[in-house]
N, CA and C atoms as an extended XYZ file, in Angstrom:
486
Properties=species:S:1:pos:R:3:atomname:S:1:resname:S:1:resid:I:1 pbc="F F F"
N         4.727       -0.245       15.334 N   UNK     1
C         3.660        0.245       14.487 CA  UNK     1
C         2.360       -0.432       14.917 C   UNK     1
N         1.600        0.400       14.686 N   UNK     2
C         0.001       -0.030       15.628 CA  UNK     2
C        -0.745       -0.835       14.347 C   UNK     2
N        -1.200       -2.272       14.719 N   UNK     3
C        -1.741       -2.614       13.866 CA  UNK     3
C        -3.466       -2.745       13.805 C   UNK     3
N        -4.259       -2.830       12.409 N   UNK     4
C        -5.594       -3.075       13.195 CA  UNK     4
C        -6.372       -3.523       12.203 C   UNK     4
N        -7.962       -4.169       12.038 N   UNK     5
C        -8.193       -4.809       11.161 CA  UNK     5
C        -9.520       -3.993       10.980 C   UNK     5
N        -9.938       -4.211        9.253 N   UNK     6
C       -11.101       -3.342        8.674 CA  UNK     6
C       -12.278       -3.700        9.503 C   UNK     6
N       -12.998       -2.859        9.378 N   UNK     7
C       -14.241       -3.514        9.871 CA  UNK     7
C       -15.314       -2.843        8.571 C   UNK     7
N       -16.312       -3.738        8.239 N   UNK     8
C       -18.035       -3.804        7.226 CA  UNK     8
C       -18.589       -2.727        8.358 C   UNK     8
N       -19.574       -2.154        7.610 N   UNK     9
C       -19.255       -1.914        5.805 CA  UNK     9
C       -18.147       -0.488        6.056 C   UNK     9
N       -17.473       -0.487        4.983 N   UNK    10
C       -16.936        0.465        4.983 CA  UNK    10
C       -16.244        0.669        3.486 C   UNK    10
N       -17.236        0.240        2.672 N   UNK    11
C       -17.341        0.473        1.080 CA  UNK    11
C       -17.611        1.619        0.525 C   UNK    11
N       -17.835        2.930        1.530 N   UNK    12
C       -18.067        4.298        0.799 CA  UNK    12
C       -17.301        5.534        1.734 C   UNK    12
N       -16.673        6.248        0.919 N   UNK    13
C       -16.401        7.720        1.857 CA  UNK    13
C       -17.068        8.377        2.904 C   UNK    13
N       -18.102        7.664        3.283 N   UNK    14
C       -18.983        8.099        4.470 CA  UNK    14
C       -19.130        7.015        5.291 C   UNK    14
N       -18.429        5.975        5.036 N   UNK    15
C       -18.352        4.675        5.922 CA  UNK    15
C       -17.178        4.438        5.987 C   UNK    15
N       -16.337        5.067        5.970 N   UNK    16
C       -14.233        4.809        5.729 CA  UNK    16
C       -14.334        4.473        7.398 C   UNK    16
N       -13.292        3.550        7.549 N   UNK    17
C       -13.104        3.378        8.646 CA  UNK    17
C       -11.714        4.278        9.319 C   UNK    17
N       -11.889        5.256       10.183 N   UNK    18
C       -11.099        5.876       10.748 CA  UNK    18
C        -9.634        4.664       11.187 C   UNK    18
N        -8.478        5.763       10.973 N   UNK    19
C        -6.968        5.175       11.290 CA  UNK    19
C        -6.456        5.924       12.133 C   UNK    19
N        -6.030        5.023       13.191 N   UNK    20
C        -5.372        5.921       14.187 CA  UNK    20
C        -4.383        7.039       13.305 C   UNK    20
N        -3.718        7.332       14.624 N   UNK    21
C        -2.039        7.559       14.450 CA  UNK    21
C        -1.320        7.152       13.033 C   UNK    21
N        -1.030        7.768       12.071 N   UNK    22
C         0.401        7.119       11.324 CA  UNK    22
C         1.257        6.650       11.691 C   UNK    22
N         2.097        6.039       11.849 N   UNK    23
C         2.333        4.669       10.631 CA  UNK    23
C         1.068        3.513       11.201 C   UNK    23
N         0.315        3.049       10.612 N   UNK    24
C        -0.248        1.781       10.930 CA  UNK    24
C        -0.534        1.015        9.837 C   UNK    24
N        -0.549       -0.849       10.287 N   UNK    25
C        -0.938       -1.288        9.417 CA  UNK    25
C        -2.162       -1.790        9.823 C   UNK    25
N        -2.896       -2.034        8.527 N   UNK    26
C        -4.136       -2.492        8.057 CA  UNK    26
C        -4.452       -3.874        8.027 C   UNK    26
N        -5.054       -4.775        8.150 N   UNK    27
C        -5.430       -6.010        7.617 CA  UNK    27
C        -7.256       -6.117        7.396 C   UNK    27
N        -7.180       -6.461        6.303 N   UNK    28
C        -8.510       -7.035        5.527 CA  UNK    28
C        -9.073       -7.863        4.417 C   UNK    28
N        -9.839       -7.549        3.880 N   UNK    29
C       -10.666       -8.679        3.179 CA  UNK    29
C       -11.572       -8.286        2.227 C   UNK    29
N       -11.200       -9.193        0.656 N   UNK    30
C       -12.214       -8.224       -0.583 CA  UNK    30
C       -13.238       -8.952       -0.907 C   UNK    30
N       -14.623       -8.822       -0.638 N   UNK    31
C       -15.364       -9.738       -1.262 CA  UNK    31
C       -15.622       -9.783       -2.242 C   UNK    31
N       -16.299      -10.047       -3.239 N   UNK    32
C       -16.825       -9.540       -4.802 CA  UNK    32
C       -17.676       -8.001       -4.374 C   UNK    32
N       -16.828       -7.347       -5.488 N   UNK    33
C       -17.318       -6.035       -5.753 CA  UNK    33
C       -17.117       -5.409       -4.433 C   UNK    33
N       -16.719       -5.687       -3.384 N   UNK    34
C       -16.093       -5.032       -2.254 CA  UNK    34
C       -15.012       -3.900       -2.556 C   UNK    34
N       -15.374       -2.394       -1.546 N   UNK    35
C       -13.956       -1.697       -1.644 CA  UNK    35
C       -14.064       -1.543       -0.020 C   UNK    35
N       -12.726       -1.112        0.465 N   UNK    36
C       -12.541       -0.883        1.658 CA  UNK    36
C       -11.979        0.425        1.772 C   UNK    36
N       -12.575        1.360        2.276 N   UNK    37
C       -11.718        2.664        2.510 CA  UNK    37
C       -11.197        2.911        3.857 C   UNK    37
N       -10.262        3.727        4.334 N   UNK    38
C       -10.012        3.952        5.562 CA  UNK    38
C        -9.692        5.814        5.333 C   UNK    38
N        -9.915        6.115        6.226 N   UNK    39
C        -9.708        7.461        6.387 CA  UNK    39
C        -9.099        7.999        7.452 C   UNK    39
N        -8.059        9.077        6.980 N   UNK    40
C        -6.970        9.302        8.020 CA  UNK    40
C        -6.487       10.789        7.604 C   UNK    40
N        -6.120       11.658        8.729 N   UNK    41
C        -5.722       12.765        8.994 CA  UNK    41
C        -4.459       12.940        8.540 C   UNK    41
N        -3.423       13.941        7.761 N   UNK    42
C        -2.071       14.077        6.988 CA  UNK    42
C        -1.992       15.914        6.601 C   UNK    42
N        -0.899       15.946        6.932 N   UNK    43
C         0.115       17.263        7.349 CA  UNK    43
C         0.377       17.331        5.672 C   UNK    43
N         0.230       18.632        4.935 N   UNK    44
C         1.041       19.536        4.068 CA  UNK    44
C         2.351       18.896        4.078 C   UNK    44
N         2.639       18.222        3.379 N   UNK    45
C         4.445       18.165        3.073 CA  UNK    45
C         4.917       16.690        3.326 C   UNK    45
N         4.072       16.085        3.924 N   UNK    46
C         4.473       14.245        4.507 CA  UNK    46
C         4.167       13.724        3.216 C   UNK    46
N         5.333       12.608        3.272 N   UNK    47
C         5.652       12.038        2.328 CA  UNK    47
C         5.118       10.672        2.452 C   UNK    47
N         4.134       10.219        1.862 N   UNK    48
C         3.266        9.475        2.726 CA  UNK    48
C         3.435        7.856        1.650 C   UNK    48
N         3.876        6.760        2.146 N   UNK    49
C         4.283        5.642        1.562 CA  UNK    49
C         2.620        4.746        2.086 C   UNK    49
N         1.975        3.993        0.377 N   UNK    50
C         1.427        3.048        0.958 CA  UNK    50
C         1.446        2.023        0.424 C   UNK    50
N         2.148        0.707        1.385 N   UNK    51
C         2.683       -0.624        0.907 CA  UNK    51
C         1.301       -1.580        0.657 C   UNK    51
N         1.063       -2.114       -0.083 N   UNK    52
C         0.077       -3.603        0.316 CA  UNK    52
C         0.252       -4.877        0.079 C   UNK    52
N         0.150       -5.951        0.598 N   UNK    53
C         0.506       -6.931        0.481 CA  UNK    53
C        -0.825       -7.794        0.208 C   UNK    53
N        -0.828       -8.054       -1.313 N   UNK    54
C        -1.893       -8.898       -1.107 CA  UNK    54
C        -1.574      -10.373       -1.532 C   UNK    54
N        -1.090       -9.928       -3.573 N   UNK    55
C        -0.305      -11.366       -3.830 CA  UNK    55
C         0.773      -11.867       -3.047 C   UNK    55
N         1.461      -11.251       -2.470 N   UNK    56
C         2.435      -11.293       -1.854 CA  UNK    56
C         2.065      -12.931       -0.491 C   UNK    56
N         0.642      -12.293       -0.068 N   UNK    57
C        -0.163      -13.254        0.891 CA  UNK    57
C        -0.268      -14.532        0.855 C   UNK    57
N        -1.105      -14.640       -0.484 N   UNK    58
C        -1.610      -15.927       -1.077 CA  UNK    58
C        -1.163      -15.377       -2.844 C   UNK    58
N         0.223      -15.877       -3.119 N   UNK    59
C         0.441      -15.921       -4.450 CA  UNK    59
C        -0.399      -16.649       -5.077 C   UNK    59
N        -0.995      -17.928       -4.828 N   UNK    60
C        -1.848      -18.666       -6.258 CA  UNK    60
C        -3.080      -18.798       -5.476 C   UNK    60
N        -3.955      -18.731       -6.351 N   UNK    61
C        -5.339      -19.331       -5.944 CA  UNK    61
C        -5.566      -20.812       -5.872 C   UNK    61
N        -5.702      -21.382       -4.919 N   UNK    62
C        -6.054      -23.085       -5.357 CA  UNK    62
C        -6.644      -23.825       -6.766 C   UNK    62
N        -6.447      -25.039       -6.801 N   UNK    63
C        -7.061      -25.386       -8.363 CA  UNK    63
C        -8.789      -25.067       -8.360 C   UNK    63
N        -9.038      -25.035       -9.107 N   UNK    64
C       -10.138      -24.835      -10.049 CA  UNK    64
C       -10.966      -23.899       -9.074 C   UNK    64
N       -10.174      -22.338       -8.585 N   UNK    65
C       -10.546      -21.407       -8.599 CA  UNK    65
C       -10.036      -20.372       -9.423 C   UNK    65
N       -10.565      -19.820      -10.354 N   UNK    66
C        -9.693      -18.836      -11.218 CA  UNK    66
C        -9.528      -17.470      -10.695 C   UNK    66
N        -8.129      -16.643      -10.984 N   UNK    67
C        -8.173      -15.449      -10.708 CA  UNK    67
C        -7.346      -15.821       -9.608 C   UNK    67
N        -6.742      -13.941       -8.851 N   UNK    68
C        -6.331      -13.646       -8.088 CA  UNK    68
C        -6.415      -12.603       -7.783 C   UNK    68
N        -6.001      -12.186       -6.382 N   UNK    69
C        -6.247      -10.948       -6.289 CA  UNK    69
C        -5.498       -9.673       -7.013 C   UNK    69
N        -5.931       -8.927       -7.439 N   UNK    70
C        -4.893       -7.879       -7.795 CA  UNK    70
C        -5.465       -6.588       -7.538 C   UNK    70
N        -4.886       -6.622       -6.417 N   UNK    71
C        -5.281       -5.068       -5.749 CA  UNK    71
C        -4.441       -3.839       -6.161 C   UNK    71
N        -5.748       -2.786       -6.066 N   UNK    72
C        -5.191       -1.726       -6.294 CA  UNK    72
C        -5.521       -0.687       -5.207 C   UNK    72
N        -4.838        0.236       -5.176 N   UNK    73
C        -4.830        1.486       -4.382 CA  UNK    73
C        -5.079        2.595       -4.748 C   UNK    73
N        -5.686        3.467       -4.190 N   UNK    74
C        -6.108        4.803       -4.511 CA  UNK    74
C        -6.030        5.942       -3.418 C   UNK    74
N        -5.701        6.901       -3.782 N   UNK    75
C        -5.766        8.083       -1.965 CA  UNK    75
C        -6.378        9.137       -3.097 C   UNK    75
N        -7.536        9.852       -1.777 N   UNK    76
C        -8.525       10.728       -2.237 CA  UNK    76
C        -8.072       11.638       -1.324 C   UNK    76
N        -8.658       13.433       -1.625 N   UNK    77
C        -8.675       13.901       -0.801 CA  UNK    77
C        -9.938       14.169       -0.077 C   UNK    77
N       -10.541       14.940        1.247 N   UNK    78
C       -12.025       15.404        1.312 CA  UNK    78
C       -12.785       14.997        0.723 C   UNK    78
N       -12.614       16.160       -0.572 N   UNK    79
C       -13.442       16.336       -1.755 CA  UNK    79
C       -13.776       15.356       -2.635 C   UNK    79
N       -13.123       14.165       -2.292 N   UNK    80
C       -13.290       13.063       -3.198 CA  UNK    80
C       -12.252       12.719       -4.576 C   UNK    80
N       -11.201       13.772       -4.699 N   UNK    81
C       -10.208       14.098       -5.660 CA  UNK    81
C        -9.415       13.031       -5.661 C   UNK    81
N        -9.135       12.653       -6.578 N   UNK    82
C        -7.847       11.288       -6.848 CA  UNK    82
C        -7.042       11.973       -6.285 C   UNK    82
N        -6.094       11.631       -5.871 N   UNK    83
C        -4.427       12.476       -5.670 CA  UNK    83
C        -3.337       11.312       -6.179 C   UNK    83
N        -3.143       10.345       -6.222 N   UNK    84
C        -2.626        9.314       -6.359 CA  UNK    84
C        -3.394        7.671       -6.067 C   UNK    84
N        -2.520        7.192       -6.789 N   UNK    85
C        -3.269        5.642       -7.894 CA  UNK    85
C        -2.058        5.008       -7.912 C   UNK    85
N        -2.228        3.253       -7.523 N   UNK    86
C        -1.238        2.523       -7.936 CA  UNK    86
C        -2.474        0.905       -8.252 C   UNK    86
N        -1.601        0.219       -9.191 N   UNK    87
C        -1.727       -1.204       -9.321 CA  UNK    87
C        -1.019       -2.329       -8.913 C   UNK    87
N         0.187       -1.713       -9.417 N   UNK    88
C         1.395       -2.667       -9.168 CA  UNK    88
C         2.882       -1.865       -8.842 C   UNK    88
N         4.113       -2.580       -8.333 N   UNK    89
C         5.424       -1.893       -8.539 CA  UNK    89
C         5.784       -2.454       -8.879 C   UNK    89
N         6.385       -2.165       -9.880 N   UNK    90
C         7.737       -2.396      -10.564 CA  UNK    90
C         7.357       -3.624      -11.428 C   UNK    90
N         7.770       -4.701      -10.575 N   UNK    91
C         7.629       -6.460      -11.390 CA  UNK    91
C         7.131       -7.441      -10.006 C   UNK    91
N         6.383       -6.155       -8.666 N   UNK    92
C         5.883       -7.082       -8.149 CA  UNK    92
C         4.351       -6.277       -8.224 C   UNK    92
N         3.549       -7.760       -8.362 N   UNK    93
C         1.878       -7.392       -8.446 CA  UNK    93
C         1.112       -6.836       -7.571 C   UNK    93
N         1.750       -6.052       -6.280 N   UNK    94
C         1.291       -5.474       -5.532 CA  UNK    94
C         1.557       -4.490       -5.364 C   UNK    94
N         0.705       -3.339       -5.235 N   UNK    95
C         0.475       -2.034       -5.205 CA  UNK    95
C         1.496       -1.377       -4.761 C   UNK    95
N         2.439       -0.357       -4.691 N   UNK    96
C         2.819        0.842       -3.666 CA  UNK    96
C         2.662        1.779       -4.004 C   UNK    96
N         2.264        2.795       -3.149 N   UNK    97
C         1.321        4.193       -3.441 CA  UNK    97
C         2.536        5.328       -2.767 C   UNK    97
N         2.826        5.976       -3.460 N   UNK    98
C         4.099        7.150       -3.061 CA  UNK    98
C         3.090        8.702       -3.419 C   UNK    98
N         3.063        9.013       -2.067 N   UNK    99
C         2.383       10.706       -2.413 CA  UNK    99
C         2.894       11.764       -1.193 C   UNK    99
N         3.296       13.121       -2.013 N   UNK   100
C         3.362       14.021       -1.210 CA  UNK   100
C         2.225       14.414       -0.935 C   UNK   100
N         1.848       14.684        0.345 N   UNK   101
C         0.168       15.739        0.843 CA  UNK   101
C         0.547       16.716        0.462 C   UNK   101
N        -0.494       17.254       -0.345 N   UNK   102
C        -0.364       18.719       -0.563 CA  UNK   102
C        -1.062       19.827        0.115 C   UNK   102
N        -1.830       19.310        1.490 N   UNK   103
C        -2.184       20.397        1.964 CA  UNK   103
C        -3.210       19.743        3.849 C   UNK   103
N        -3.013       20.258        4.706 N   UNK   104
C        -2.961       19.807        5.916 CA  UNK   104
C        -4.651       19.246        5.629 C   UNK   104
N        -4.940       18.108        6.170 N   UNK   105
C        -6.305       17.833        6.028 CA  UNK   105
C        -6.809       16.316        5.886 C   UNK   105
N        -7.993       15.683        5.610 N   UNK   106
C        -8.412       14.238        5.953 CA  UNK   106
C        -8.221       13.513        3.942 C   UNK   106
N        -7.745       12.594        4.642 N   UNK   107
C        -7.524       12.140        3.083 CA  UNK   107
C        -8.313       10.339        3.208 C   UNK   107
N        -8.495        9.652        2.491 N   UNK   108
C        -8.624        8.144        2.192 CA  UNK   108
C        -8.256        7.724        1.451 C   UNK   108
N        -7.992        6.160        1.423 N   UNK   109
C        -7.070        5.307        0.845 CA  UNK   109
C        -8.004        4.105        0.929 C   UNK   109
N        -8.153        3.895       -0.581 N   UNK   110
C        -9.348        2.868       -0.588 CA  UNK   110
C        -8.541        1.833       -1.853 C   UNK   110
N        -8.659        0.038       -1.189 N   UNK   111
C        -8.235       -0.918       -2.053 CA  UNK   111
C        -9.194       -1.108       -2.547 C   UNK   111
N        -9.108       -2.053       -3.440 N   UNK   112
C       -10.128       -3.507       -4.244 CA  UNK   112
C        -9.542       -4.157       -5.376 C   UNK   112
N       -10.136       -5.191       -6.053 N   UNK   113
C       -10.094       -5.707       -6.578 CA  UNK   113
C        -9.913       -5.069       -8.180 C   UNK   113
N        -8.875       -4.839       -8.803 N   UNK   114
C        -8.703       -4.234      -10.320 CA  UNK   114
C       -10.305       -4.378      -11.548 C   UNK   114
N       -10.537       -5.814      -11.621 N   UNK   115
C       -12.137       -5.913      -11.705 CA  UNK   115
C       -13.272       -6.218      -11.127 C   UNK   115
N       -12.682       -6.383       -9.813 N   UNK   116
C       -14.249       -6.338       -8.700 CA  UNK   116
C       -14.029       -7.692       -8.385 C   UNK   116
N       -13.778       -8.885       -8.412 N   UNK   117
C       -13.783      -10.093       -7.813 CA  UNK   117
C       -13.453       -9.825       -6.399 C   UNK   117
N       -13.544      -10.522       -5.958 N   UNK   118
C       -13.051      -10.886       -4.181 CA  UNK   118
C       -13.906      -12.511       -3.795 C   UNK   118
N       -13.305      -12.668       -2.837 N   UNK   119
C       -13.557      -13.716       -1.927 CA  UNK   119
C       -13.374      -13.863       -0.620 C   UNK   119
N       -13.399      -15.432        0.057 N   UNK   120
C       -12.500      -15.467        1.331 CA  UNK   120
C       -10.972      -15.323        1.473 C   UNK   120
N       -10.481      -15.316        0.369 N   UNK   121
C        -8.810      -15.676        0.375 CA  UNK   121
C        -8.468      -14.731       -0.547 C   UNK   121
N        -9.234      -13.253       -0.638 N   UNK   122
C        -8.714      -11.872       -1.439 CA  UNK   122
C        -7.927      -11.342        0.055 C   UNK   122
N        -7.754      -11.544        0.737 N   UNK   123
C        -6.772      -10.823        1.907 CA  UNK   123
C        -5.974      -10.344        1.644 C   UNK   123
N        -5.498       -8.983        2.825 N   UNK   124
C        -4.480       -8.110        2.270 CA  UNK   124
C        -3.932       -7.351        3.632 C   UNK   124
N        -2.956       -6.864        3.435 N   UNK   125
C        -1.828       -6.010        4.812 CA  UNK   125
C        -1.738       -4.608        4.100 C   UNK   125
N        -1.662       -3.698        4.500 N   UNK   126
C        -1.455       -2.294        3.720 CA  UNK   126
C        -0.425       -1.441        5.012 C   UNK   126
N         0.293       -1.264        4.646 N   UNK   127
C         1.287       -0.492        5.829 CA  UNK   127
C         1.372        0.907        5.201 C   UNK   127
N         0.762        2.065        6.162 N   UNK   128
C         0.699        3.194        5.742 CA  UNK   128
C         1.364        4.252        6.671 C   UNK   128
N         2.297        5.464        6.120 N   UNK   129
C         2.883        6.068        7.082 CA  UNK   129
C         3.897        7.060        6.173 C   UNK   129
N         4.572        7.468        6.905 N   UNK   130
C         6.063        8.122        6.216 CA  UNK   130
C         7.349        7.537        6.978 C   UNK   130
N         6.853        6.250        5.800 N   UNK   131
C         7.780        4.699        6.088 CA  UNK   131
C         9.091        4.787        5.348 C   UNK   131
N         9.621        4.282        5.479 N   UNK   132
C        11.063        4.531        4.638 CA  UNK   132
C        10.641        3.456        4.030 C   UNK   132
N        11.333        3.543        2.157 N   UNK   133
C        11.053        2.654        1.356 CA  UNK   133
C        11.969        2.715        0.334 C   UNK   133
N        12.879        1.354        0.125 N   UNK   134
C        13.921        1.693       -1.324 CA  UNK   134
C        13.016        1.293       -2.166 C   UNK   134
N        14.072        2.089       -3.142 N   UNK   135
C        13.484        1.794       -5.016 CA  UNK   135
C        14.690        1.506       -5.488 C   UNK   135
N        15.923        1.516       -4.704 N   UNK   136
C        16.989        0.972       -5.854 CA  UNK   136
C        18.216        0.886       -5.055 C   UNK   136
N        19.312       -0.077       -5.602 N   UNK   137
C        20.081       -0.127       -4.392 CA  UNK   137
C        21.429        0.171       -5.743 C   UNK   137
N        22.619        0.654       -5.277 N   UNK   138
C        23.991        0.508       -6.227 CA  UNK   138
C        24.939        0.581       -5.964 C   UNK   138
N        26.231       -0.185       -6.017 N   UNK   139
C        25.778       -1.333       -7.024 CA  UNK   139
C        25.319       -2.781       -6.716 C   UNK   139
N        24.777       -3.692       -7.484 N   UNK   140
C        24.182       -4.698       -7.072 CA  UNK   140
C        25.017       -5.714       -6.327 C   UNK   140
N        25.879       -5.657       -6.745 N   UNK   141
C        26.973       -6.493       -5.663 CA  UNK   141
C        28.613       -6.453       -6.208 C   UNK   141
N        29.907       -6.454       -5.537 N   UNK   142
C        30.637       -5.912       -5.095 CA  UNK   142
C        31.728       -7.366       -5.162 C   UNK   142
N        32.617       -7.102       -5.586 N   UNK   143
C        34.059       -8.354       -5.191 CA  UNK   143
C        34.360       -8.647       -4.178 C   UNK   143
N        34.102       -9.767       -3.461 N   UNK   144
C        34.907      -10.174       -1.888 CA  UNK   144
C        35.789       -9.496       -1.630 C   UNK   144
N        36.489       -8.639       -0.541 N   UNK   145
C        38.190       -8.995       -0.480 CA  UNK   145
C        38.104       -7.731        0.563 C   UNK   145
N        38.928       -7.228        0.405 N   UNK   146
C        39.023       -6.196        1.495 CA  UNK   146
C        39.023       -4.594        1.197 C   UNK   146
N        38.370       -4.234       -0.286 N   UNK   147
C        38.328       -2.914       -0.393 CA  UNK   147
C        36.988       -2.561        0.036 C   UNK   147
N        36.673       -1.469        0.504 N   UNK   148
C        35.352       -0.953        0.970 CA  UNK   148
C        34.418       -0.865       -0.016 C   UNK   148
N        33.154       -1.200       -0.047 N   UNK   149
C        32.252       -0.473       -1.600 CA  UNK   149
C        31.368        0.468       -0.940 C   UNK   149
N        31.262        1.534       -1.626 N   UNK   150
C        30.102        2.299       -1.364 CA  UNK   150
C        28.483        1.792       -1.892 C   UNK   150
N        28.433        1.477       -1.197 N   UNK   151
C        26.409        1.153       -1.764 CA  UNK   151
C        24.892        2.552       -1.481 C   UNK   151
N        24.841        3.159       -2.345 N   UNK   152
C        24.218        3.771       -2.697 CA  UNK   152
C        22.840        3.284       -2.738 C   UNK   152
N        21.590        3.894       -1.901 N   UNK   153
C        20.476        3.291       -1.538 CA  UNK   153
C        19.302        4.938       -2.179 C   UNK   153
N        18.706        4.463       -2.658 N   UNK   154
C        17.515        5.977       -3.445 CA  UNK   154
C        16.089        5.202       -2.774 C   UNK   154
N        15.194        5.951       -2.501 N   UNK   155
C        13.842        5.809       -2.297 CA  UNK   155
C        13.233        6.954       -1.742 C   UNK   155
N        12.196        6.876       -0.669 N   UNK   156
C        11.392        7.542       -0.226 CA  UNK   156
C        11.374        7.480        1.291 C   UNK   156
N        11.608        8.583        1.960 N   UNK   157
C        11.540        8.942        3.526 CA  UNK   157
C        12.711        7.722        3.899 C   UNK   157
N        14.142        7.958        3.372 N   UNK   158
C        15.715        7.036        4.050 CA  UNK   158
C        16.001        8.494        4.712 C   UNK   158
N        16.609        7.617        5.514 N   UNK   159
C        17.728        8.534        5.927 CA  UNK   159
C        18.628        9.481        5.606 C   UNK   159
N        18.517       10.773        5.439 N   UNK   160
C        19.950       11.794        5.041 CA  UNK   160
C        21.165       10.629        5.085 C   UNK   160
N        22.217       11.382        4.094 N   UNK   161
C        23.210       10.897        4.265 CA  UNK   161
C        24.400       11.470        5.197 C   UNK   161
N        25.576       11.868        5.410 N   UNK   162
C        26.289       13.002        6.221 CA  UNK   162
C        26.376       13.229        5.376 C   UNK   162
């Protein structure tokens, strides 16, 4: 997967920084009141996964800086249309963004800060693509010994089963 890093300014839909190829990842940086958009080309029907890693990065802020990052995600279309929104998954504080495209054409995907803070150490990874991604695995675990278990895996863009 091709990786590559934001480049300033690129805080508005007319400054998005172009993305290659799908799947790639991202690396960047939120300053106060900073957003970062990137803009990228997507097919009618792709099932398009977007991971970010920000707490994940730097879980705590050092002492007697308050706050952290808590990024969020957004994908627009053209027109500027929400299509999908994330904050968090599940019970971890970082974003994943799950969207079908609904129609062949240029879309963006813009982070920031939930209330606008940023800094030097708001950093973040965003892996975007039609990535394979679980949401649930079953069952959680299984008796030693020698009978087979079936483990049952659900998410987004796995593998068929036979």
């Amino acid at each position: 997967m091709r990786e590559i890093k934001e480049s300033e300014p690129n805080d508005k839909p007319a400054k998005a920084n172009p993305l290659p190829a799908l799947p790639v990842t991202v690396n960047g940086q939120i300053m106060p009141g900073d957003v970062d958009v990137f803009e990228f080309s997507a097919r009618k029907g792709q099932r398009l996964v977007a991971a970010a890693a920000a707490r994940a990065l730097i879980p705590v802020s050092g002492r007697c800086r308050a706050g952290w990052f808590q990024a969020t995600l957004s994908l627009s279309d053209a027109s500027g249309r929400e299509i999908a929104y994330d904050d968090d998954y599940k019970f971890n504080p970082d974003p994943v963004l799950f969207c079908e495209i609904p129609t062949n054409g240029t879309y963006r995907l813009a982070i920031r800060d939930s209330i606008g803070r940023g800094r030097e150490d708001f950093v973040y990874r965003i892996r975007i693509g039609e990535l394979p991604f679980i949401t649930s695995v079953f069952p959680l675990g299984a008796r030693r010994g020698d009978t087979p278990v079936t483990v049952t895996l659900t998410g987004c863009n796995l593998p068929a089963t036979p």
